[in-house]
mmCIF file with all atom_site columns, C-alpha atoms in Angstrom:
data_model
loop_
_atom_site.group_PDB
_atom_site.id
_atom_site.type_symbol
_atom_site.label_atom_id
_atom_site.label_alt_id
_atom_site.label_comp_id
_atom_site.label_asym_id
_atom_site.label_entity_id
_atom_site.label_seq_id
_atom_site.pdbx_PDB_ins_code
_atom_site.Cartn_x
_atom_site.Cartn_y
_atom_site.Cartn_z
_atom_site.occupancy
_atom_site.B_iso_or_equiv
_atom_site.pdbx_formal_charge
_atom_site.auth_seq_id
_atom_site.auth_comp_id
_atom_site.auth_asym_id
_atom_site.auth_atom_id
_atom_site.pdbx_PDB_model_num
ATOM 1   C CA . UNK O 1 1   ? 26.186 -90.267  -1.959 1.00 73.00 ? 4   UNK O CA 1
ATOM 2   C CA . UNK O 1 2   ? 30.392 -90.468  -1.562 1.00 77.00 ? 5   UNK O CA 1
ATOM 3   C CA . UNK O 1 3   ? 30.966 -87.049  -3.349 1.00 81.00 ? 6   UNK O CA 1
ATOM 4   C CA . UNK O 1 4   ? 30.190 -84.702  0.174  1.00 86.00 ? 7   UNK O CA 1
ATOM 5   C CA . UNK O 1 5   ? 32.710 -87.058  2.576  1.00 84.00 ? 8   UNK O CA 1
ATOM 6   C CA . UNK O 1 6   ? 35.600 -87.027  -0.031 1.00 87.00 ? 9   UNK O CA 1
ATOM 7   C CA . UNK O 1 7   ? 34.949 -83.298  -1.005 1.00 88.00 ? 10  UNK O CA 1
ATOM 8   C CA . UNK O 1 8   ? 35.636 -82.197  2.547  1.00 88.00 ? 11  UNK O CA 1
ATOM 9   C CA . UNK O 1 9   ? 37.959 -85.378  3.528  1.00 86.00 ? 12  UNK O CA 1
ATOM 10  C CA . UNK O 1 10  ? 40.403 -83.198  0.405  1.00 87.00 ? 13  UNK O CA 1
ATOM 11  C CA . UNK O 1 11  ? 39.557 -79.802  1.941  1.00 88.00 ? 14  UNK O CA 1
ATOM 12  C CA . UNK O 1 12  ? 40.815 -80.827  5.008  1.00 88.00 ? 15  UNK O CA 1
ATOM 13  C CA . UNK O 1 13  ? 43.729 -82.318  3.234  1.00 86.00 ? 16  UNK O CA 1
ATOM 14  C CA . UNK O 1 14  ? 44.891 -79.912  1.135  1.00 86.00 ? 17  UNK O CA 1
ATOM 15  C CA . UNK O 1 15  ? 44.134 -76.896  3.586  1.00 86.00 ? 18  UNK O CA 1
ATOM 16  C CA . UNK O 1 16  ? 47.858 -75.404  3.586  1.00 81.00 ? 19  UNK O CA 1
ATOM 17  C CA . UNK O 1 17  ? 49.057 -77.106  0.129  1.00 80.00 ? 20  UNK O CA 1
ATOM 18  C CA . UNK O 1 18  ? 46.907 -75.220  -2.287 1.00 81.00 ? 21  UNK O CA 1
ATOM 19  C CA . UNK O 1 19  ? 48.921 -76.309  -5.493 1.00 80.00 ? 22  UNK O CA 1
ATOM 20  C CA . UNK O 1 20  ? 49.127 -79.963  -4.227 1.00 83.00 ? 23  UNK O CA 1
ATOM 21  C CA . UNK O 1 21  ? 44.871 -80.094  -4.096 1.00 86.00 ? 24  UNK O CA 1
ATOM 22  C CA . UNK O 1 22  ? 44.617 -81.666  -7.474 1.00 89.00 ? 25  UNK O CA 1
ATOM 23  C CA . UNK O 1 23  ? 46.930 -84.289  -7.051 1.00 89.00 ? 26  UNK O CA 1
ATOM 24  C CA . UNK O 1 24  ? 45.237 -85.060  -3.311 1.00 88.00 ? 27  UNK O CA 1
ATOM 25  C CA . UNK O 1 25  ? 41.809 -85.319  -4.833 1.00 89.00 ? 28  UNK O CA 1
ATOM 26  C CA . UNK O 1 26  ? 42.449 -87.933  -7.525 1.00 91.00 ? 29  UNK O CA 1
ATOM 27  C CA . UNK O 1 27  ? 44.200 -89.684  -4.677 1.00 90.00 ? 30  UNK O CA 1
ATOM 28  C CA . UNK O 1 28  ? 41.308 -89.522  -2.238 1.00 90.00 ? 31  UNK O CA 1
ATOM 29  C CA . UNK O 1 29  ? 39.155 -90.924  -5.277 1.00 89.00 ? 32  UNK O CA 1
ATOM 30  C CA . UNK O 1 30  ? 41.308 -93.776  -6.260 1.00 92.00 ? 33  UNK O CA 1
ATOM 31  C CA . UNK O 1 31  ? 41.946 -94.645  -2.703 1.00 90.00 ? 34  UNK O CA 1
ATOM 32  C CA . UNK O 1 32  ? 38.765 -94.707  -1.860 1.00 90.00 ? 35  UNK O CA 1
ATOM 33  C CA . UNK O 1 33  ? 37.761 -96.842  -4.680 1.00 89.00 ? 36  UNK O CA 1
ATOM 34  C CA . UNK O 1 34  ? 41.264 -98.825  -4.565 1.00 91.00 ? 37  UNK O CA 1
ATOM 35  C CA . UNK O 1 35  ? 39.125 -100.003 -1.114 1.00 88.00 ? 38  UNK O CA 1
ATOM 36  C CA . UNK O 1 36  ? 35.875 -100.019 -2.528 1.00 86.00 ? 39  UNK O CA 1
ATOM 37  C CA . UNK O 1 37  ? 37.479 -102.440 -5.081 1.00 90.00 ? 40  UNK O CA 1
ATOM 38  C CA . UNK O 1 38  ? 39.161 -104.763 -1.989 1.00 89.00 ? 41  UNK O CA 1
ATOM 39  C CA . UNK O 1 39  ? 37.258 -104.243 1.173  1.00 84.00 ? 42  UNK O CA 1
ATOM 40  C CA . UNK O 1 40  ? 34.824 -107.184 2.922  1.00 83.00 ? 43  UNK O CA 1
ATOM 41  C CA . UNK O 1 41  ? 31.952 -105.642 3.315  1.00 78.00 ? 44  UNK O CA 1
ATOM 42  C CA . UNK O 1 42  ? 30.435 -108.284 6.202  1.00 80.00 ? 45  UNK O CA 1
ATOM 43  C CA . UNK O 1 43  ? 31.960 -106.532 9.012  1.00 77.00 ? 46  UNK O CA 1
ATOM 44  C CA . UNK O 1 44  ? 30.745 -103.453 10.242 1.00 83.00 ? 47  UNK O CA 1
ATOM 45  C CA . UNK O 1 45  ? 31.525 -99.596  9.612  1.00 85.00 ? 48  UNK O CA 1
ATOM 46  C CA . UNK O 1 46  ? 32.574 -100.058 6.030  1.00 84.00 ? 49  UNK O CA 1
ATOM 47  C CA . UNK O 1 47  ? 31.855 -97.000  4.867  1.00 85.00 ? 50  UNK O CA 1
ATOM 48  C CA . UNK O 1 48  ? 34.328 -95.637  7.648  1.00 86.00 ? 51  UNK O CA 1
ATOM 49  C CA . UNK O 1 49  ? 37.133 -97.634  6.263  1.00 87.00 ? 52  UNK O CA 1
ATOM 50  C CA . UNK O 1 50  ? 36.020 -96.303  2.801  1.00 87.00 ? 53  UNK O CA 1
ATOM 51  C CA . UNK O 1 51  ? 36.624 -93.009  4.713  1.00 88.00 ? 54  UNK O CA 1
ATOM 52  C CA . UNK O 1 52  ? 39.789 -93.629  5.866  1.00 88.00 ? 55  UNK O CA 1
ATOM 53  C CA . UNK O 1 53  ? 41.681 -95.748  3.014  1.00 89.00 ? 56  UNK O CA 1
ATOM 54  C CA . UNK O 1 54  ? 40.551 -92.441  1.042  1.00 89.00 ? 57  UNK O CA 1
ATOM 55  C CA . UNK O 1 55  ? 42.137 -89.893  3.883  1.00 88.00 ? 58  UNK O CA 1
ATOM 56  C CA . UNK O 1 56  ? 45.454 -92.281  3.625  1.00 90.00 ? 59  UNK O CA 1
ATOM 57  C CA . UNK O 1 57  ? 46.082 -91.775  0.361  1.00 90.00 ? 60  UNK O CA 1
ATOM 58  C CA . UNK O 1 58  ? 45.332 -87.750  0.160  1.00 89.00 ? 61  UNK O CA 1
ATOM 59  C CA . UNK O 1 59  ? 47.956 -88.055  3.432  1.00 88.00 ? 62  UNK O CA 1
ATOM 60  C CA . UNK O 1 60  ? 50.547 -89.687  1.637  1.00 88.00 ? 63  UNK O CA 1
ATOM 61  C CA . UNK O 1 61  ? 50.747 -87.245  -1.697 1.00 85.00 ? 64  UNK O CA 1
ATOM 62  C CA . UNK O 1 62  ? 51.244 -84.448  1.439  1.00 82.00 ? 65  UNK O CA 1
ATOM 63  C CA . UNK O 1 63  ? 53.802 -86.256  3.276  1.00 81.00 ? 66  UNK O CA 1
ATOM 64  C CA . UNK O 1 64  ? 55.752 -87.628  0.163  1.00 76.00 ? 67  UNK O CA 1
ATOM 65  C CA . UNK O 1 65  ? 56.888 -83.612  -1.147 1.00 70.00 ? 68  UNK O CA 1
ATOM 66  C CA . UNK O 1 66  ? 57.390 -82.660  2.785  1.00 59.00 ? 69  UNK O CA 1
ATOM 67  C CA . UNK O 1 67  ? 60.941 -82.995  1.514  1.00 55.00 ? 70  UNK O CA 1
ATOM 68  C CA . UNK O 1 68  ? 60.576 -79.836  -0.667 1.00 56.00 ? 71  UNK O CA 1
ATOM 69  C CA . UNK O 1 69  ? 63.428 -77.522  -0.957 1.00 57.00 ? 72  UNK O CA 1
ATOM 70  C CA . UNK O 1 70  ? 63.270 -73.593  -1.746 1.00 57.00 ? 73  UNK O CA 1
ATOM 71  C CA . UNK O 1 71  ? 62.953 -72.567  -3.731 1.00 62.00 ? 74  UNK O CA 1
ATOM 72  C CA . UNK O 1 72  ? 66.240 -70.278  -5.764 1.00 62.00 ? 75  UNK O CA 1
ATOM 73  C CA . UNK O 1 73  ? 64.049 -67.379  -6.084 1.00 66.00 ? 76  UNK O CA 1
ATOM 74  C CA . UNK O 1 74  ? 63.774 -66.370  -2.335 1.00 65.00 ? 77  UNK O CA 1
ATOM 75  C CA . UNK O 1 75  ? 66.303 -63.986  -0.489 1.00 67.00 ? 78  UNK O CA 1
ATOM 76  C CA . UNK O 1 76  ? 68.494 -66.403  1.827  1.00 66.00 ? 79  UNK O CA 1
ATOM 77  C CA . UNK O 1 77  ? 70.167 -65.355  5.187  1.00 69.00 ? 80  UNK O CA 1
ATOM 78  C CA . UNK O 1 78  ? 69.356 -62.988  7.725  1.00 69.00 ? 81  UNK O CA 1
ATOM 79  C CA . UNK O 1 79  ? 69.191 -58.945  7.394  1.00 67.00 ? 82  UNK O CA 1
ATOM 80  C CA . UNK O 1 80  ? 69.401 -56.219  9.015  1.00 65.00 ? 83  UNK O CA 1
ATOM 81  C CA . UNK O 1 81  ? 65.473 -55.283  11.518 1.00 61.00 ? 84  UNK O CA 1
ATOM 82  C CA . UNK O 1 82  ? 64.499 -52.120  10.240 1.00 61.00 ? 85  UNK O CA 1
ATOM 83  C CA . UNK O 1 83  ? 65.518 -48.849  12.631 1.00 56.00 ? 86  UNK O CA 1
ATOM 84  C CA . UNK O 1 84  ? 65.347 -47.403  15.179 1.00 52.00 ? 87  UNK O CA 1
ATOM 85  C CA . UNK O 1 85  ? 66.964 -51.424  16.433 1.00 61.00 ? 88  UNK O CA 1
ATOM 86  C CA . UNK O 1 86  ? 68.758 -51.530  19.563 1.00 66.00 ? 89  UNK O CA 1
ATOM 87  C CA . UNK O 1 87  ? 68.274 -51.950  23.559 1.00 76.00 ? 90  UNK O CA 1
ATOM 88  C CA . UNK O 1 88  ? 65.123 -48.930  24.558 1.00 82.00 ? 91  UNK O CA 1
ATOM 89  C CA . UNK O 1 89  ? 68.342 -47.296  27.313 1.00 83.00 ? 92  UNK O CA 1
ATOM 90  C CA . UNK O 1 90  ? 70.502 -46.611  23.339 1.00 82.00 ? 93  UNK O CA 1
ATOM 91  C CA . UNK O 1 91  ? 67.038 -45.498  22.226 1.00 83.00 ? 94  UNK O CA 1
ATOM 92  C CA . UNK O 1 92  ? 66.877 -43.129  25.394 1.00 88.00 ? 95  UNK O CA 1
ATOM 93  C CA . UNK O 1 93  ? 70.308 -41.339  24.859 1.00 85.00 ? 96  UNK O CA 1
ATOM 94  C CA . UNK O 1 94  ? 70.097 -40.521  21.265 1.00 83.00 ? 97  UNK O CA 1
ATOM 95  C CA . UNK O 1 95  ? 66.475 -38.949  21.678 1.00 86.00 ? 98  UNK O CA 1
ATOM 96  C CA . UNK O 1 96  ? 68.056 -36.562  24.441 1.00 88.00 ? 99  UNK O CA 1
ATOM 97  C CA . UNK O 1 97  ? 71.734 -36.522  22.180 1.00 84.00 ? 100 UNK O CA 1
ATOM 98  C CA . UNK O 1 98  ? 69.425 -35.528  19.418 1.00 83.00 ? 101 UNK O CA 1
ATOM 99  C CA . UNK O 1 99  ? 67.532 -33.150  22.329 1.00 87.00 ? 102 UNK O CA 1
ATOM 100 C CA . UNK O 1 100 ? 64.156 -35.289  22.025 1.00 89.00 ? 103 UNK O CA 1
ATOM 101 C CA . UNK O 1 101 ? 64.422 -34.957  26.082 1.00 92.00 ? 104 UNK O CA 1
ATOM 102 C CA . UNK O 1 102 ? 66.348 -33.770  28.974 1.00 92.00 ? 105 UNK O CA 1
ATOM 103 C CA . UNK O 1 103 ? 69.586 -36.005  30.032 1.00 91.00 ? 106 UNK O CA 1
ATOM 104 C CA . UNK O 1 104 ? 67.699 -36.397  32.323 1.00 93.00 ? 107 UNK O CA 1
ATOM 105 C CA . UNK O 1 105 ? 63.900 -37.522  30.869 1.00 93.00 ? 108 UNK O CA 1
ATOM 106 C CA . UNK O 1 106 ? 65.568 -40.507  29.635 1.00 92.00 ? 109 UNK O CA 1
ATOM 107 C CA . UNK O 1 107 ? 67.042 -41.288  32.598 1.00 93.00 ? 110 UNK O CA 1
ATOM 108 C CA . UNK O 1 108 ? 64.179 -41.241  34.652 1.00 93.00 ? 111 UNK O CA 1
ATOM 109 C CA . UNK O 1 109 ? 62.262 -43.300  31.707 1.00 92.00 ? 112 UNK O CA 1
ATOM 110 C CA . UNK O 1 110 ? 65.065 -46.452  32.195 1.00 91.00 ? 113 UNK O CA 1
ATOM 111 C CA . UNK O 1 111 ? 64.623 -46.065  35.643 1.00 92.00 ? 114 UNK O CA 1
ATOM 112 C CA . UNK O 1 112 ? 61.417 -46.695  36.478 1.00 91.00 ? 115 UNK O CA 1
ATOM 113 C CA . UNK O 1 113 ? 60.635 -48.134  33.054 1.00 90.00 ? 116 UNK O CA 1
ATOM 114 C CA . UNK O 1 114 ? 63.702 -51.315  32.421 1.00 87.00 ? 117 UNK O CA 1
ATOM 115 C CA . UNK O 1 115 ? 65.373 -50.768  35.715 1.00 86.00 ? 118 UNK O CA 1
ATOM 116 C CA . UNK O 1 116 ? 63.946 -52.120  39.105 1.00 88.00 ? 119 UNK O CA 1
ATOM 117 C CA . UNK O 1 117 ? 63.363 -48.344  40.768 1.00 89.00 ? 120 UNK O CA 1
ATOM 118 C CA . UNK O 1 118 ? 59.791 -46.956  41.946 1.00 91.00 ? 121 UNK O CA 1
ATOM 119 C CA . UNK O 1 119 ? 58.473 -43.526  40.657 1.00 92.00 ? 122 UNK O CA 1
ATOM 120 C CA . UNK O 1 120 ? 57.575 -42.518  44.513 1.00 92.00 ? 123 UNK O CA 1
ATOM 121 C CA . UNK O 1 121 ? 61.024 -43.410  45.909 1.00 91.00 ? 124 UNK O CA 1
ATOM 122 C CA . UNK O 1 122 ? 62.720 -40.843  42.915 1.00 92.00 ? 125 UNK O CA 1
ATOM 123 C CA . UNK O 1 123 ? 60.028 -38.689  43.839 1.00 93.00 ? 126 UNK O CA 1
ATOM 124 C CA . UNK O 1 124 ? 61.285 -38.484  47.181 1.00 93.00 ? 127 UNK O CA 1
ATOM 125 C CA . UNK O 1 125 ? 65.479 -37.852  46.049 1.00 92.00 ? 128 UNK O CA 1
ATOM 126 C CA . UNK O 1 126 ? 63.917 -35.189  43.555 1.00 91.00 ? 129 UNK O CA 1
ATOM 127 C CA . UNK O 1 127 ? 60.972 -33.252  45.936 1.00 94.00 ? 130 UNK O CA 1
ATOM 128 C CA . UNK O 1 128 ? 58.434 -34.029  43.661 1.00 94.00 ? 131 UNK O CA 1
ATOM 129 C CA . UNK O 1 129 ? 55.051 -35.496  43.213 1.00 94.00 ? 132 UNK O CA 1
ATOM 130 C CA . UNK O 1 130 ? 55.350 -39.103  42.375 1.00 93.00 ? 133 UNK O CA 1
ATOM 131 C CA . UNK O 1 131 ? 51.999 -37.859  39.889 1.00 94.00 ? 134 UNK O CA 1
ATOM 132 C CA . UNK O 1 132 ? 54.322 -35.271  39.024 1.00 94.00 ? 135 UNK O CA 1
ATOM 133 C CA . UNK O 1 133 ? 57.194 -37.720  37.818 1.00 94.00 ? 136 UNK O CA 1
ATOM 134 C CA . UNK O 1 134 ? 55.253 -39.495  36.419 1.00 94.00 ? 137 UNK O CA 1
ATOM 135 C CA . UNK O 1 135 ? 53.215 -36.413  33.991 1.00 95.00 ? 138 UNK O CA 1
ATOM 136 C CA . UNK O 1 136 ? 56.389 -35.770  32.952 1.00 94.00 ? 139 UNK O CA 1
ATOM 137 C CA . UNK O 1 137 ? 57.728 -39.341  32.429 1.00 94.00 ? 140 UNK O CA 1
ATOM 138 C CA . UNK O 1 138 ? 54.865 -39.822  30.161 1.00 95.00 ? 141 UNK O CA 1
ATOM 139 C CA . UNK O 1 139 ? 55.626 -36.780  27.940 1.00 95.00 ? 142 UNK O CA 1
ATOM 140 C CA . UNK O 1 140 ? 58.887 -37.277  28.023 1.00 94.00 ? 143 UNK O CA 1
ATOM 141 C CA . UNK O 1 141 ? 57.549 -40.854  26.324 1.00 93.00 ? 144 UNK O CA 1
ATOM 142 C CA . UNK O 1 142 ? 55.736 -39.399  24.236 1.00 94.00 ? 145 UNK O CA 1
ATOM 143 C CA . UNK O 1 143 ? 57.472 -37.743  21.768 1.00 92.00 ? 146 UNK O CA 1
ATOM 144 C CA . UNK O 1 144 ? 60.383 -40.236  22.245 1.00 89.00 ? 147 UNK O CA 1
ATOM 145 C CA . UNK O 1 145 ? 57.255 -42.660  20.369 1.00 89.00 ? 148 UNK O CA 1
ATOM 146 C CA . UNK O 1 146 ? 56.592 -39.656  18.096 1.00 89.00 ? 149 UNK O CA 1
ATOM 147 C CA . UNK O 1 147 ? 59.957 -39.618  17.572 1.00 86.00 ? 150 UNK O CA 1
ATOM 148 C CA . UNK O 1 148 ? 61.052 -43.335  16.962 1.00 82.00 ? 151 UNK O CA 1
ATOM 149 C CA . UNK O 1 149 ? 57.446 -43.145  14.602 1.00 83.00 ? 152 UNK O CA 1
ATOM 150 C CA . UNK O 1 150 ? 58.925 -40.604  12.033 1.00 83.00 ? 153 UNK O CA 1
ATOM 151 C CA . UNK O 1 151 ? 62.356 -42.312  12.195 1.00 78.00 ? 154 UNK O CA 1
ATOM 152 C CA . UNK O 1 152 ? 63.854 -39.457  13.872 1.00 77.00 ? 155 UNK O CA 1
ATOM 153 C CA . UNK O 1 153 ? 66.571 -40.930  16.290 1.00 76.00 ? 156 UNK O CA 1
ATOM 154 C CA . UNK O 1 154 ? 67.822 -43.325  14.126 1.00 70.00 ? 157 UNK O CA 1
ATOM 155 C CA . UNK O 1 155 ? 71.351 -43.350  13.589 1.00 64.00 ? 158 UNK O CA 1
ATOM 156 C CA . UNK O 1 156 ? 71.027 -42.119  10.056 1.00 50.00 ? 159 UNK O CA 1
ATOM 157 C CA . UNK O 1 157 ? 69.578 -39.707  10.486 1.00 53.00 ? 160 UNK O CA 1
ATOM 158 C CA . UNK O 1 158 ? 71.143 -38.023  13.713 1.00 54.00 ? 161 UNK O CA 1
ATOM 159 C CA . UNK O 1 159 ? 74.451 -38.324  11.746 1.00 59.00 ? 162 UNK O CA 1
ATOM 160 C CA . UNK O 1 160 ? 72.399 -35.808  9.230  1.00 56.00 ? 163 UNK O CA 1
ATOM 161 C CA . UNK O 1 161 ? 70.747 -32.967  11.488 1.00 57.00 ? 164 UNK O CA 1
ATOM 162 C CA . UNK O 1 162 ? 74.127 -33.415  13.104 1.00 55.00 ? 165 UNK O CA 1
ATOM 163 C CA . UNK O 1 163 ? 76.398 -32.488  10.335 1.00 58.00 ? 166 UNK O CA 1
ATOM 164 C CA . UNK O 1 164 ? 73.542 -29.664  8.716  1.00 59.00 ? 167 UNK O CA 1
ATOM 165 C CA . UNK O 1 165 ? 73.455 -28.507  12.897 1.00 57.00 ? 168 UNK O CA 1
ATOM 166 C CA . UNK O 1 166 ? 77.044 -28.050  12.321 1.00 56.00 ? 169 UNK O CA 1
ATOM 167 C CA . UNK O 1 167 ? 77.148 -26.287  8.147  1.00 59.00 ? 170 UNK O CA 1
ATOM 168 C CA . UNK O 1 168 ? 74.530 -23.977  9.520  1.00 59.00 ? 171 UNK O CA 1
ATOM 169 C CA . UNK O 1 169 ? 76.807 -22.586  12.495 1.00 57.00 ? 172 UNK O CA 1
ATOM 170 C CA . UNK O 1 170 ? 80.004 -22.208  10.254 1.00 53.00 ? 173 UNK O CA 1
ATOM 171 C CA . UNK O 1 171 ? 77.316 -20.225  8.520  1.00 56.00 ? 174 UNK O CA 1
ATOM 172 C CA . UNK O 1 172 ? 76.510 -18.170  11.364 1.00 56.00 ? 175 UNK O CA 1
ATOM 173 C CA . UNK O 1 173 ? 79.789 -18.210  12.099 1.00 53.00 ? 176 UNK O CA 1
ATOM 174 C CA . UNK O 1 174 ? 81.477 -16.874  8.772  1.00 53.00 ? 177 UNK O CA 1
ATOM 175 C CA . UNK O 1 175 ? 83.506 -19.777  8.508  1.00 50.00 ? 178 UNK O CA 1
ATOM 176 C CA . UNK O 1 176 ? 81.570 -21.638  5.340  1.00 50.00 ? 179 UNK O CA 1
ATOM 177 C CA . UNK O 1 177 ? 83.928 -22.235  2.990  1.00 51.00 ? 180 UNK O CA 1
ATOM 178 C CA . UNK O 1 178 ? 86.025 -24.110  5.410  1.00 47.00 ? 181 UNK O CA 1
ATOM 179 C CA . UNK O 1 179 ? 86.417 -28.192  6.438  1.00 52.00 ? 182 UNK O CA 1
ATOM 180 C CA . UNK O 1 180 ? 83.962 -28.510  9.789  1.00 48.00 ? 183 UNK O CA 1
ATOM 181 C CA . UNK O 1 181 ? 86.865 -30.327  12.352 1.00 50.00 ? 184 UNK O CA 1
ATOM 182 C CA . UNK O 1 182 ? 85.860 -33.339  12.922 1.00 52.00 ? 185 UNK O CA 1
ATOM 183 C CA . UNK O 1 183 ? 83.081 -35.370  14.979 1.00 50.00 ? 186 UNK O CA 1
ATOM 184 C CA . UNK O 1 184 ? 83.810 -36.115  18.743 1.00 45.00 ? 187 UNK O CA 1
ATOM 185 C CA . UNK O 1 185 ? 83.622 -40.244  17.637 1.00 45.00 ? 188 UNK O CA 1
ATOM 186 C CA . UNK O 1 186 ? 85.899 -39.040  14.020 1.00 47.00 ? 189 UNK O CA 1
ATOM 187 C CA . UNK O 1 187 ? 87.616 -37.693  17.530 1.00 45.00 ? 190 UNK O CA 1
ATOM 188 C CA . UNK O 1 188 ? 88.619 -41.040  19.937 1.00 46.00 ? 191 UNK O CA 1
ATOM 189 C CA . UNK O 1 189 ? 89.020 -43.127  16.377 1.00 43.00 ? 192 UNK O CA 1
#
């Protein structure tokens, strides 16, 4: 008669501790039988006291193993996040540098999405309607979102793209065998 309740108790305790399920099952049964053998049968709620004794015995298995150490085969420490990472303004700058969007579109997205500028205020300054500015922003955002999804705005992808562009330009100008001049970033270093 006690089996369905004891099974339910053991299942609840085992949730999240699957590798200890057998130990929990054994302790729940042992706790129940010990309480059955030692409990006073006269007071009310005998069944409840027996169930709580079984619960405490099963829960003791989980508490005893709480100080478990991490497995040695798991990597420890931090890792580099997936590309592209960084501040949204950096991503917009990379998209503008790659020629995916204009610098004005990057500024519009940055000012209205991350800054405090209202699109209506910017529209009046530029002499266009707010709906036109919203459409420009929406188009640029779609281009940037697609570029992020493809990985086109990561620093590695941009470096490779600019290197290819410079190599193609050198071939067009008949300078293919000569070394390329240093980039702007290399000159600053």
